[in-house]
Amino acid sequence: MRRRRLRAPAWTATLTWKAAVFITVMSCAFAALLGVLVHTAVTRDAVDEARADALSRLSDVTAAYKAGEALPPGSGIDPPGLPASLRALAVSGRQGTLVADLHGRPTMWAAGPADGRVLATAIDYSRSAHVINSLDRAIVGSSLLAIGATLLVGAFAVTRVTRRLHQTARVARRISAGDLDARVHDPRTSDPSRPQDEVAIVAGALDTMASTLQRKLLAEQRFTADVAHELRTPLTGLSAAAELLPAGRPAELVRDRVRTMRALTEDLLEISRLDARTEEVDLAVHELAPLAVRVAGASGTETEVRVLGAEAGTGAEGGTRARPVRVETDKRRLERVLGNLIANAHKHGRPPVVVTVDGPVVTVRDHGPGFPDYLLAGGPQRFRTEGSGKGHGLGLTIAVGQSAVIGAELVFANAEDGGAVARLTLPEYVGLDGGEPPGHDDQTEAR
């Protein structure tokens, strides 16, 4: 059985968290290093001073011992409590000092040889030890205070940077979603006299990119609309003139080309309206399955329609019937989307083409080579097609635009066993009472 790898929470990947950890670790390391240095220096000075006092007193005690005088308090030959290591050093003929506890109090011992025995003296070291302990507590307290203050200041500084980065990211997401008017407007970029940091440079570059992209897209939209409008008038006259041609193969070819040009012009006009976002939606509630059947029949192609996932309900005669799935949408635009998807499946795929209605989801699938990689990665692009090389790439572009207008989600994918799959998810209508919903299409239900 494979062990599950423990994953850190998502918030640990944020810049604020990483900066806080870095500042805390560095502050602790600096405080520890400074504390060790101060503790070592003070302890060394205290020990050296106490050692000098102990050796000086040992000299006085040694002189008194040699003169046969009484030894001062705290001194004697082989006194009890003398550390064994210091006793061994004195027995070897050398003098030495050592800090040890005597009756629970820190004591500085000094010992030296005396006629084969050990002459030692002890002085109180508790005051120096108390000073060192107080200094250690002060170092720890001041270090904690300094770490907390540093962490707060660092977090404040980092938060200001991350807040600006989040603002830049939000604007970038708005631009990618189609809001080309979104700008960061960092105050440092609007005032050239102010020094610019890296975040301001990124924000300024994003604003410049958005402005350039907006100008290019607006120019493209104006060009598309102007071309469509300019072509519409001569094509109308050309279509009327083609109808006056005598019957024959040349006349049929001319009329067919004129119809193709008129369809292309209408597609361009529709795309220009979608780009301008001037479309108004006429929402109503419709049964999805009969609508899909009607669109497939009107396409003039051999398209199979399957209805799945219908819940069972009780009919008026006590039997069971399929409970219809209703969606709230603009019927004309939905028919346009489904018609384009079916036409694209027949034009660029291979039969059989199957339309599946499963609840509020309509799937159009063919069994051809599938969608190209560029379409799966970035969506359909106008005037770009692959595969058979037929078409101008406007059908799927219009389908995506109209789906967004009616609030539906259109996803393109390729089936594992081959073929292109377009999945349209519509907003399902759920009635709170058993009555007919507003805008209900009786004609559609009767079919």
Tab-separated table of C-alpha atoms in Angstrom:
chain	number	residue	atom	x	y	z
A	1	MET	CA	0.000	0.000	0.000
A	2	ARG	CA	1.440	3.322	-1.062
A	3	ARG	CA	1.884	5.865	1.681
A	4	ARG	CA	0.205	9.177	1.111
A	5	ARG	CA	2.614	12.066	0.923
A	6	LEU	CA	1.870	14.821	3.371
A	7	ARG	CA	1.314	18.114	1.637
A	8	ALA	CA	1.885	21.459	3.252
A	9	PRO	CA	-1.107	23.829	3.396
A	10	ALA	CA	-1.508	26.155	0.433
A	11	TRP	CA	-0.895	29.272	2.540
A	12	THR	CA	2.678	28.125	3.251
A	13	ALA	CA	3.526	28.800	-0.412
A	14	THR	CA	2.692	32.504	-0.151
A	15	LEU	CA	5.395	35.145	-0.252
A	16	THR	CA	4.198	36.596	3.068
A	17	TRP	CA	4.630	33.265	4.843
A	18	LYS	CA	8.062	32.667	3.316
A	19	ALA	CA	9.206	36.172	4.208
A	20	ALA	CA	7.910	35.769	7.782
A	21	VAL	CA	9.744	32.463	8.179
A	22	PHE	CA	12.930	33.937	6.701
A	23	ILE	CA	12.797	37.020	8.934
A	24	THR	CA	12.068	34.905	12.024
A	25	VAL	CA	14.866	32.442	11.329
A	26	MET	CA	17.398	35.173	10.590
A	27	SER	CA	16.341	37.192	13.646
A	28	CYS	CA	16.595	34.132	15.890
A	29	ALA	CA	20.002	33.256	14.452
A	30	PHE	CA	21.275	36.806	14.902
A	31	ALA	CA	19.861	37.045	18.423
A	32	ALA	CA	21.342	33.660	19.369
A	33	LEU	CA	24.749	34.612	17.975
A	34	LEU	CA	24.722	37.981	19.731
A	35	GLY	CA	23.524	36.403	22.976
A	36	VAL	CA	26.234	33.745	22.906
A	37	LEU	CA	28.913	36.357	22.272
A	38	VAL	CA	27.708	38.617	25.098
A	39	HIS	CA	27.240	35.691	27.500
A	40	THR	CA	30.696	34.329	26.721
A	41	ALA	CA	32.402	37.714	27.140
A	42	VAL	CA	30.678	38.564	30.431
A	43	THR	CA	31.155	35.086	31.857
A	44	ARG	CA	34.830	35.107	30.950
A	45	ASP	CA	35.335	38.491	32.646
A	46	ALA	CA	33.472	37.390	35.776
A	47	VAL	CA	35.378	34.120	35.999
A	48	ASP	CA	38.747	35.814	35.415
A	49	GLU	CA	38.024	38.376	38.139
A	50	ALA	CA	36.900	35.699	40.585
A	51	ARG	CA	39.879	33.497	39.692
A	52	ALA	CA	42.311	36.393	40.298
A	53	ASP	CA	40.714	37.045	43.694
A	54	ALA	CA	40.861	33.345	44.585
A	55	LEU	CA	44.539	32.992	43.607
A	56	SER	CA	45.416	36.168	45.515
A	57	ARG	CA	43.714	34.809	48.597
A	58	LEU	CA	45.415	31.449	48.094
A	59	SER	CA	48.778	33.273	48.158
A	60	ASP	CA	47.834	34.913	51.468
A	61	VAL	CA	46.668	31.584	52.894
A	62	THR	CA	49.884	29.875	51.774
A	63	ALA	CA	51.992	32.583	53.457
A	64	ALA	CA	49.985	32.218	56.684
A	65	TYR	CA	50.348	28.427	56.544
A	66	LYS	CA	54.116	28.669	56.149
A	67	ALA	CA	54.348	31.193	58.980
A	68	GLY	CA	52.321	28.906	61.230
A	69	GLU	CA	49.547	31.412	61.614
A	70	ALA	CA	45.848	30.639	61.801
A	71	LEU	CA	44.211	30.213	58.433
A	72	PRO	CA	41.348	32.583	57.510
A	73	PRO	CA	37.758	31.303	57.314
A	74	GLY	CA	36.985	29.303	54.201
A	75	SER	CA	40.537	27.973	53.962
A	76	GLY	CA	42.260	24.849	55.225
A	77	ILE	CA	44.156	21.679	54.542
A	78	ASP	CA	42.104	19.156	52.575
A	79	PRO	CA	38.844	21.014	53.322
A	80	PRO	CA	35.582	19.095	52.820
A	81	GLY	CA	33.728	19.770	49.573
A	82	LEU	CA	36.896	20.343	47.536
A	83	PRO	CA	36.293	19.081	43.973
A	84	ALA	CA	38.205	15.895	43.200
A	85	SER	CA	39.665	17.223	39.962
A	86	LEU	CA	41.081	20.278	41.701
A	87	ARG	CA	42.442	18.054	44.550
A	88	ALA	CA	44.248	15.879	41.997
A	89	LEU	CA	45.745	18.961	40.322
A	90	ALA	CA	47.082	20.266	43.663
A	91	VAL	CA	48.490	16.855	44.644
A	92	SER	CA	50.459	16.871	41.387
A	93	GLY	CA	52.194	20.044	42.541
A	94	ARG	CA	50.284	22.701	40.648
A	95	GLN	CA	47.864	25.469	41.580
A	96	GLY	CA	44.423	25.775	40.036
A	97	THR	CA	40.907	27.178	40.360
A	98	LEU	CA	37.455	25.725	39.764
A	99	VAL	CA	33.844	26.891	40.120
A	100	ALA	CA	31.627	24.362	41.925
A	101	ASP	CA	28.621	24.276	44.241
A	102	LEU	CA	29.252	24.232	47.963
A	103	HIS	CA	26.173	23.719	50.127
A	104	GLY	CA	24.021	24.819	47.190
A	105	ARG	CA	25.935	28.052	46.505
A	106	PRO	CA	28.300	28.750	43.588
A	107	THR	CA	31.859	28.839	44.940
A	108	MET	CA	35.228	29.642	43.385
A	109	TRP	CA	37.880	27.230	44.703
A	110	ALA	CA	41.637	27.818	44.580
A	111	ALA	CA	44.024	25.042	45.656
A	112	GLY	CA	47.770	24.332	45.727
A	113	PRO	CA	50.267	21.841	47.180
A	114	ALA	CA	51.354	22.066	50.861
A	115	ASP	CA	53.742	19.454	52.286
A	116	GLY	CA	52.225	16.630	50.235
A	117	ARG	CA	48.750	17.734	51.112
A	118	VAL	CA	46.286	20.190	49.539
A	119	LEU	CA	45.890	23.734	50.790
A	120	ALA	CA	42.659	25.266	49.465
A	121	THR	CA	40.483	28.332	49.908
A	122	ALA	CA	36.954	29.181	48.736
A	123	ILE	CA	35.293	32.485	47.954
A	124	ASP	CA	31.613	33.169	47.292
A	125	TYR	CA	30.818	33.188	43.564
A	126	SER	CA	27.024	33.539	43.892
A	127	ARG	CA	26.974	37.267	43.126
A	128	SER	CA	28.844	36.834	39.854
A	129	ALA	CA	26.630	33.862	38.969
A	130	HIS	CA	23.548	35.952	39.720
A	131	VAL	CA	24.825	38.744	37.472
A	132	ILE	CA	25.436	36.260	34.659
A	133	ASN	CA	21.967	34.676	35.073
A	134	SER	CA	20.310	38.097	35.104
A	135	LEU	CA	22.232	39.022	31.963
A	136	ASP	CA	21.119	35.796	30.254
A	137	ARG	CA	17.475	36.530	31.079
A	138	ALA	CA	17.860	40.071	29.795
A	139	ILE	CA	19.433	38.776	26.582
A	140	VAL	CA	16.583	36.295	26.019
A	141	GLY	CA	13.896	38.882	26.756
A	142	SER	CA	15.430	41.569	24.589
A	143	SER	CA	15.992	39.017	21.800
A	144	LEU	CA	12.344	37.964	21.861
A	145	LEU	CA	11.261	41.603	21.851
A	146	ALA	CA	13.620	42.417	18.983
A	147	ILE	CA	12.445	39.361	16.997
A	148	GLY	CA	8.798	40.316	17.479
A	149	ALA	CA	9.401	43.933	16.466
A	150	THR	CA	11.476	42.875	13.461
A	151	LEU	CA	8.812	40.377	12.423
A	152	LEU	CA	6.052	42.989	12.647
A	153	VAL	CA	8.010	45.563	10.665
A	154	GLY	CA	9.063	42.962	8.103
A	155	ALA	CA	5.522	41.601	7.774
A	156	PHE	CA	4.194	45.130	7.266
A	157	ALA	CA	6.774	45.822	4.549
A	158	VAL	CA	6.216	42.476	2.821
A	159	THR	CA	2.430	42.815	3.028
A	160	ARG	CA	2.590	46.147	1.231
A	161	VAL	CA	4.530	44.484	-1.583
A	162	THR	CA	2.318	41.393	-1.751
A	163	ARG	CA	-0.837	43.530	-1.712
A	164	ARG	CA	0.414	45.350	-4.802
A	165	LEU	CA	1.343	42.026	-6.404
A	166	HIS	CA	-2.153	40.655	-5.704
A	167	GLN	CA	-3.660	43.776	-7.249
A	168	THR	CA	-1.522	43.281	-10.352
A	169	ALA	CA	-2.561	39.608	-10.535
A	170	ARG	CA	-6.259	40.517	-10.209
A	171	VAL	CA	-5.961	43.002	-13.053
A	172	ALA	CA	-4.132	40.415	-15.180
A	173	ARG	CA	-6.968	37.917	-14.581
A	174	ARG	CA	-9.560	40.543	-15.501
A	175	ILE	CA	-7.693	41.262	-18.735
A	176	SER	CA	-7.480	37.552	-19.575
A	177	ALA	CA	-11.245	37.300	-18.933
A	178	GLY	CA	-11.877	40.016	-21.542
A	179	ASP	CA	-11.972	43.206	-19.474
A	180	LEU	CA	-9.494	45.216	-21.544
A	181	ASP	CA	-10.294	48.414	-19.626
A	182	ALA	CA	-8.727	47.021	-16.434
A	183	ARG	CA	-5.531	48.743	-15.315
A	184	VAL	CA	-3.326	48.533	-12.227
A	185	HIS	CA	-2.660	52.312	-12.004
A	186	ASP	CA	0.205	51.926	-9.555
A	187	PRO	CA	0.916	55.407	-8.089
A	188	ARG	CA	4.638	54.943	-8.655
A	189	THR	CA	4.161	54.565	-12.407
A	190	SER	CA	2.027	57.695	-12.758
A	191	ASP	CA	4.681	59.898	-11.124
A	192	PRO	CA	8.028	59.583	-12.965
A	193	SER	CA	9.805	61.553	-10.230
A	194	ARG	CA	9.180	58.781	-7.693
A	195	PRO	CA	11.643	55.876	-7.613
A	196	GLN	CA	10.138	52.726	-9.109
A	197	ASP	CA	10.599	49.326	-7.555
A	198	GLU	CA	10.203	45.964	-9.297
A	199	VAL	CA	6.466	45.750	-8.553
A	200	ALA	CA	5.864	49.164	-10.124
A	201	ILE	CA	7.851	48.114	-13.208
A	202	VAL	CA	5.719	44.971	-13.582
A	203	ALA	CA	2.491	46.945	-13.066
A	204	GLY	CA	3.543	49.531	-15.638
A	205	ALA	CA	4.448	46.825	-18.149
A	206	LEU	CA	1.059	45.143	-17.608
A	207	ASP	CA	-0.810	48.435	-18.139
A	208	THR	CA	1.178	49.131	-21.306
A	209	MET	CA	0.524	45.624	-22.608
A	210	ALA	CA	-3.220	45.934	-21.884
A	211	SER	CA	-3.416	49.293	-23.676
A	212	THR	CA	-1.563	47.953	-26.720
A	213	LEU	CA	-3.706	44.820	-26.806
A	214	GLN	CA	-6.890	46.865	-26.485
A	215	ARG	CA	-5.898	49.123	-29.377
A	216	LYS	CA	-5.108	46.151	-31.586
A	217	LEU	CA	-8.343	44.331	-30.746
A	218	LEU	CA	-10.436	47.448	-31.273
A	219	ALA	CA	-8.756	48.009	-34.631
A	220	GLU	CA	-9.454	44.385	-35.572
A	221	GLN	CA	-13.083	44.674	-34.498
A	222	ARG	CA	-13.554	47.899	-36.459
A	223	PHE	CA	-11.929	46.315	-39.485
A	224	THR	CA	-14.210	43.258	-39.266
A	225	ALA	CA	-17.335	45.394	-38.914
A	226	ASP	CA	-16.308	47.781	-41.707
A	227	VAL	CA	-15.507	44.936	-44.110
A	228	ALA	CA	-18.815	43.203	-43.362
A	229	HIS	CA	-20.807	46.407	-43.861
A	230	GLU	CA	-18.954	47.306	-47.041
A	231	LEU	CA	-19.529	43.843	-48.504
A	232	ARG	CA	-23.193	43.671	-47.594
A	233	THR	CA	-24.418	46.271	-50.115
A	234	PRO	CA	-22.603	44.976	-53.236
A	235	LEU	CA	-23.466	41.388	-52.308
A	236	THR	CA	-27.148	42.272	-52.135
A	237	GLY	CA	-26.965	43.653	-55.667
A	238	LEU	CA	-24.872	40.724	-56.837
A	239	SER	CA	-27.409	38.283	-55.390
A	240	ALA	CA	-30.255	40.024	-57.203
A	241	ALA	CA	-28.278	40.031	-60.438
A	242	ALA	CA	-27.460	36.331	-60.075
A	243	GLU	CA	-31.157	35.509	-59.904
A	244	LEU	CA	-31.602	37.097	-63.343
A	245	LEU	CA	-29.054	34.840	-64.990
A	246	PRO	CA	-30.458	32.200	-67.354
A	247	ALA	CA	-30.748	28.719	-65.955
A	248	GLY	CA	-27.647	26.606	-66.323
A	249	ARG	CA	-24.514	25.364	-64.610
A	250	PRO	CA	-22.725	28.757	-64.666
A	251	ALA	CA	-25.701	30.432	-63.009
A	252	GLU	CA	-25.804	27.759	-60.291
A	253	LEU	CA	-22.101	28.252	-59.570
A	254	VAL	CA	-22.519	32.008	-59.337
A	255	ARG	CA	-25.532	31.732	-57.029
A	256	ASP	CA	-23.697	29.204	-54.828
A	257	ARG	CA	-20.663	31.496	-54.481
A	258	VAL	CA	-22.906	34.462	-53.754
A	259	ARG	CA	-24.718	32.519	-51.017
A	260	THR	CA	-21.370	31.572	-49.516
A	261	MET	CA	-20.199	35.179	-49.544
A	262	ARG	CA	-23.459	36.356	-47.981
A	263	ALA	CA	-23.158	33.734	-45.218
A	264	LEU	CA	-19.581	34.846	-44.541
A	265	THR	CA	-20.664	38.483	-44.419
A	266	GLU	CA	-23.477	37.699	-41.967
A	267	ASP	CA	-21.030	35.758	-39.790
A	268	LEU	CA	-18.656	38.720	-39.767
A	269	LEU	CA	-21.472	41.060	-38.778
A	270	GLU	CA	-22.518	38.717	-35.983
A	271	ILE	CA	-18.960	38.507	-34.689
A	272	SER	CA	-18.652	42.298	-34.760
A	273	ARG	CA	-21.824	42.569	-32.668
A	274	LEU	CA	-20.482	39.995	-30.207
A	275	ASP	CA	-17.182	41.861	-29.992
A	276	ALA	CA	-19.010	45.113	-29.307
A	277	ARG	CA	-21.058	43.400	-26.555
A	278	THR	CA	-24.248	45.046	-27.693
A	279	GLU	CA	-26.317	41.850	-27.867
A	280	GLU	CA	-29.557	41.735	-25.852
A	281	VAL	CA	-30.748	38.391	-24.521
A	282	ASP	CA	-34.385	37.271	-24.741
A	283	LEU	CA	-34.545	34.707	-21.956
A	284	ALA	CA	-37.369	32.201	-21.697
A	285	VAL	CA	-37.829	28.641	-20.449
A	286	HIS	CA	-37.698	25.863	-23.054
A	287	GLU	CA	-37.533	22.090	-23.114
A	288	LEU	CA	-34.044	21.162	-24.174
A	289	ALA	CA	-34.536	17.747	-25.787
A	290	PRO	CA	-37.211	18.743	-28.367
A	291	LEU	CA	-35.217	21.867	-29.209
A	292	ALA	CA	-32.089	19.800	-29.891
A	293	VAL	CA	-34.122	17.383	-32.045
A	294	ARG	CA	-35.541	20.258	-34.088
A	295	VAL	CA	-32.108	21.844	-34.649
A	296	ALA	CA	-30.627	18.496	-35.745
A	297	GLY	CA	-33.521	17.947	-38.161
A	298	ALA	CA	-33.267	21.476	-39.577
A	299	SER	CA	-29.539	21.015	-40.285
A	300	GLY	CA	-30.324	18.710	-43.215
A	301	THR	CA	-27.699	16.204	-42.064
A	302	GLU	CA	-27.761	12.673	-40.733
A	303	THR	CA	-27.399	13.501	-37.057
A	304	GLU	CA	-28.449	11.113	-34.298
A	305	VAL	CA	-30.019	12.611	-31.160
A	306	ARG	CA	-29.933	10.743	-27.869
A	307	VAL	CA	-31.740	11.828	-24.693
A	308	LEU	CA	-30.245	10.502	-21.446
A	309	GLY	CA	-30.644	11.066	-17.745
A	310	ALA	CA	-34.356	11.931	-17.795
A	311	GLU	CA	-36.005	11.409	-14.423
A	312	ALA	CA	-39.182	9.348	-14.196
A	313	GLY	CA	-42.399	11.111	-13.281
A	314	THR	CA	-46.047	10.090	-12.916
A	315	GLY	CA	-48.371	10.830	-15.837
A	316	ALA	CA	-52.058	11.686	-15.774
A	317	GLU	CA	-52.991	8.046	-16.479
A	318	GLY	CA	-50.935	6.737	-13.589
A	319	GLY	CA	-48.060	5.475	-15.766
A	320	THR	CA	-44.564	6.855	-16.021
A	321	ARG	CA	-43.206	9.413	-18.415
A	322	ALA	CA	-39.908	11.166	-18.871
A	323	ARG	CA	-39.745	14.362	-16.920
A	324	PRO	CA	-38.633	17.045	-19.385
A	325	VAL	CA	-35.494	19.058	-18.670
A	326	ARG	CA	-36.126	22.774	-19.021
A	327	VAL	CA	-33.480	25.408	-19.450
A	328	GLU	CA	-33.690	29.172	-19.195
A	329	THR	CA	-32.094	30.543	-22.331
A	330	ASP	CA	-32.468	32.531	-25.536
A	331	LYS	CA	-33.896	29.984	-27.979
A	332	ARG	CA	-32.668	31.703	-31.139
A	333	ARG	CA	-29.108	31.971	-29.857
A	334	LEU	CA	-29.133	28.411	-28.509
A	335	GLU	CA	-30.304	27.133	-31.891
A	336	ARG	CA	-27.485	29.113	-33.499
A	337	VAL	CA	-24.913	27.519	-31.167
A	338	LEU	CA	-26.183	23.961	-31.687
A	339	GLY	CA	-26.503	24.482	-35.447
A	340	ASN	CA	-22.903	25.694	-35.692
A	341	LEU	CA	-21.621	22.781	-33.613
A	342	ILE	CA	-23.486	20.228	-35.737
A	343	ALA	CA	-22.346	21.884	-38.983
A	344	ASN	CA	-18.732	21.940	-37.780
A	345	ALA	CA	-18.915	18.253	-36.805
A	346	HIS	CA	-20.113	17.271	-40.276
A	347	LYS	CA	-17.693	19.582	-42.086
A	348	HIS	CA	-14.498	18.754	-40.213
A	349	GLY	CA	-15.280	15.352	-38.669
A	350	ARG	CA	-16.627	12.030	-39.874
A	351	PRO	CA	-19.961	10.330	-39.250
A	352	PRO	CA	-21.662	9.256	-37.185
A	353	VAL	CA	-22.392	12.635	-35.580
A	354	VAL	CA	-24.263	12.177	-32.293
A	355	VAL	CA	-26.040	14.849	-30.262
A	356	THR	CA	-26.553	13.714	-26.655
A	357	VAL	CA	-28.887	15.517	-24.252
A	358	ASP	CA	-28.132	14.605	-20.633
A	359	GLY	CA	-29.992	16.906	-18.273
A	360	PRO	CA	-28.955	20.508	-19.042
A	361	VAL	CA	-25.876	19.318	-20.949
A	362	VAL	CA	-25.796	18.915	-24.733
A	363	THR	CA	-22.837	17.076	-26.260
A	364	VAL	CA	-22.055	17.086	-29.981
A	365	ARG	CA	-19.572	14.406	-31.019
A	366	ASP	CA	-18.179	13.233	-34.324
A	367	HIS	CA	-15.733	10.420	-35.124
A	368	GLY	CA	-13.170	12.358	-37.120
A	369	PRO	CA	-9.586	13.411	-36.326
A	370	GLY	CA	-10.684	15.588	-33.420
A	371	PHE	CA	-10.039	19.229	-32.593
A	372	PRO	CA	-6.546	20.601	-33.320
A	373	ASP	CA	-4.215	21.306	-30.417
A	374	TYR	CA	-4.366	25.091	-30.804
A	375	LEU	CA	-8.156	25.032	-30.388
A	376	LEU	CA	-8.007	22.883	-27.248
A	377	ALA	CA	-5.345	25.150	-25.765
A	378	GLY	CA	-6.755	28.592	-26.558
A	379	GLY	CA	-10.211	28.155	-28.058
A	380	PRO	CA	-11.319	28.676	-31.663
A	381	GLN	CA	-9.664	31.399	-33.703
A	382	ARG	CA	-11.354	33.194	-36.549
A	383	PHE	CA	-9.956	32.527	-40.029
A	384	ARG	CA	-7.886	29.589	-38.811
A	385	THR	CA	-8.782	25.977	-39.527
A	386	GLU	CA	-6.896	22.727	-39.799
A	387	GLY	CA	-7.692	19.226	-40.890
A	388	SER	CA	-9.690	19.286	-44.113
A	389	GLY	CA	-8.803	22.939	-44.707
A	390	LYS	CA	-12.441	23.902	-45.378
A	391	GLY	CA	-14.229	26.742	-43.656
A	392	HIS	CA	-13.121	30.038	-42.205
A	393	GLY	CA	-13.164	29.307	-38.470
A	394	LEU	CA	-16.093	31.609	-37.703
A	395	GLY	CA	-18.680	28.967	-36.800
A	396	LEU	CA	-17.058	27.874	-33.552
A	397	THR	CA	-16.059	31.468	-32.759
A	398	ILE	CA	-19.721	32.491	-33.009
A	399	ALA	CA	-20.753	29.449	-30.931
A	400	VAL	CA	-18.381	30.463	-28.135
A	401	GLY	CA	-19.556	34.078	-28.225
A	402	GLN	CA	-23.270	33.227	-28.240
A	403	SER	CA	-22.751	30.676	-25.439
A	404	ALA	CA	-21.216	33.390	-23.277
A	405	VAL	CA	-24.154	35.706	-24.069
A	406	ILE	CA	-26.765	33.175	-22.878
A	407	GLY	CA	-24.721	32.212	-19.810
A	408	ALA	CA	-23.795	28.721	-21.011
A	409	GLU	CA	-20.403	27.003	-20.804
A	410	LEU	CA	-18.958	25.551	-24.003
A	411	VAL	CA	-15.992	23.184	-23.632
A	412	PHE	CA	-14.038	21.524	-26.439
A	413	ALA	CA	-12.270	18.184	-26.021
A	414	ASN	CA	-11.215	15.073	-27.906
A	415	ALA	CA	-12.609	11.637	-27.127
A	416	GLU	CA	-10.165	8.944	-26.041
A	417	ASP	CA	-11.222	6.653	-28.887
A	418	GLY	CA	-11.122	9.446	-31.464
A	419	GLY	CA	-13.407	12.249	-32.484
A	420	ALA	CA	-14.164	15.816	-31.429
A	421	VAL	CA	-16.466	16.490	-28.465
A	422	ALA	CA	-18.172	19.835	-27.837
A	423	ARG	CA	-20.000	19.975	-24.487
A	424	LEU	CA	-22.523	22.772	-23.846
A	425	THR	CA	-23.790	23.205	-20.280
A	426	LEU	CA	-26.891	25.372	-19.923
A	427	PRO	CA	-28.494	26.948	-16.842
A	428	GLU	CA	-31.272	24.531	-15.844
A	429	TYR	CA	-34.663	25.891	-14.850
A	430	VAL	CA	-36.093	24.473	-11.625
A	431	GLY	CA	-39.700	25.510	-10.954
A	432	LEU	CA	-40.772	26.047	-7.360
A	433	ASP	CA	-44.409	25.249	-8.088
A	434	GLY	CA	-45.964	22.849	-10.549
A	435	GLY	CA	-47.250	25.539	-12.901
A	436	GLU	CA	-45.967	26.551	-16.285
A	437	PRO	CA	-42.870	28.719	-16.117
A	438	PRO	CA	-42.952	32.204	-17.602
A	439	GLY	CA	-42.058	32.337	-21.272
A	440	HIS	CA	-42.757	28.587	-21.672
A	441	ASP	CA	-42.585	27.390	-25.264
A	442	ASP	CA	-45.789	25.355	-25.816
A	443	GLN	CA	-44.917	24.714	-29.424
A	444	THR	CA	-41.596	23.234	-28.512
A	445	GLU	CA	-43.152	21.000	-25.824
A	446	ALA	CA	-45.852	19.792	-28.220
A	447	ARG	CA	-43.177	18.434	-30.468
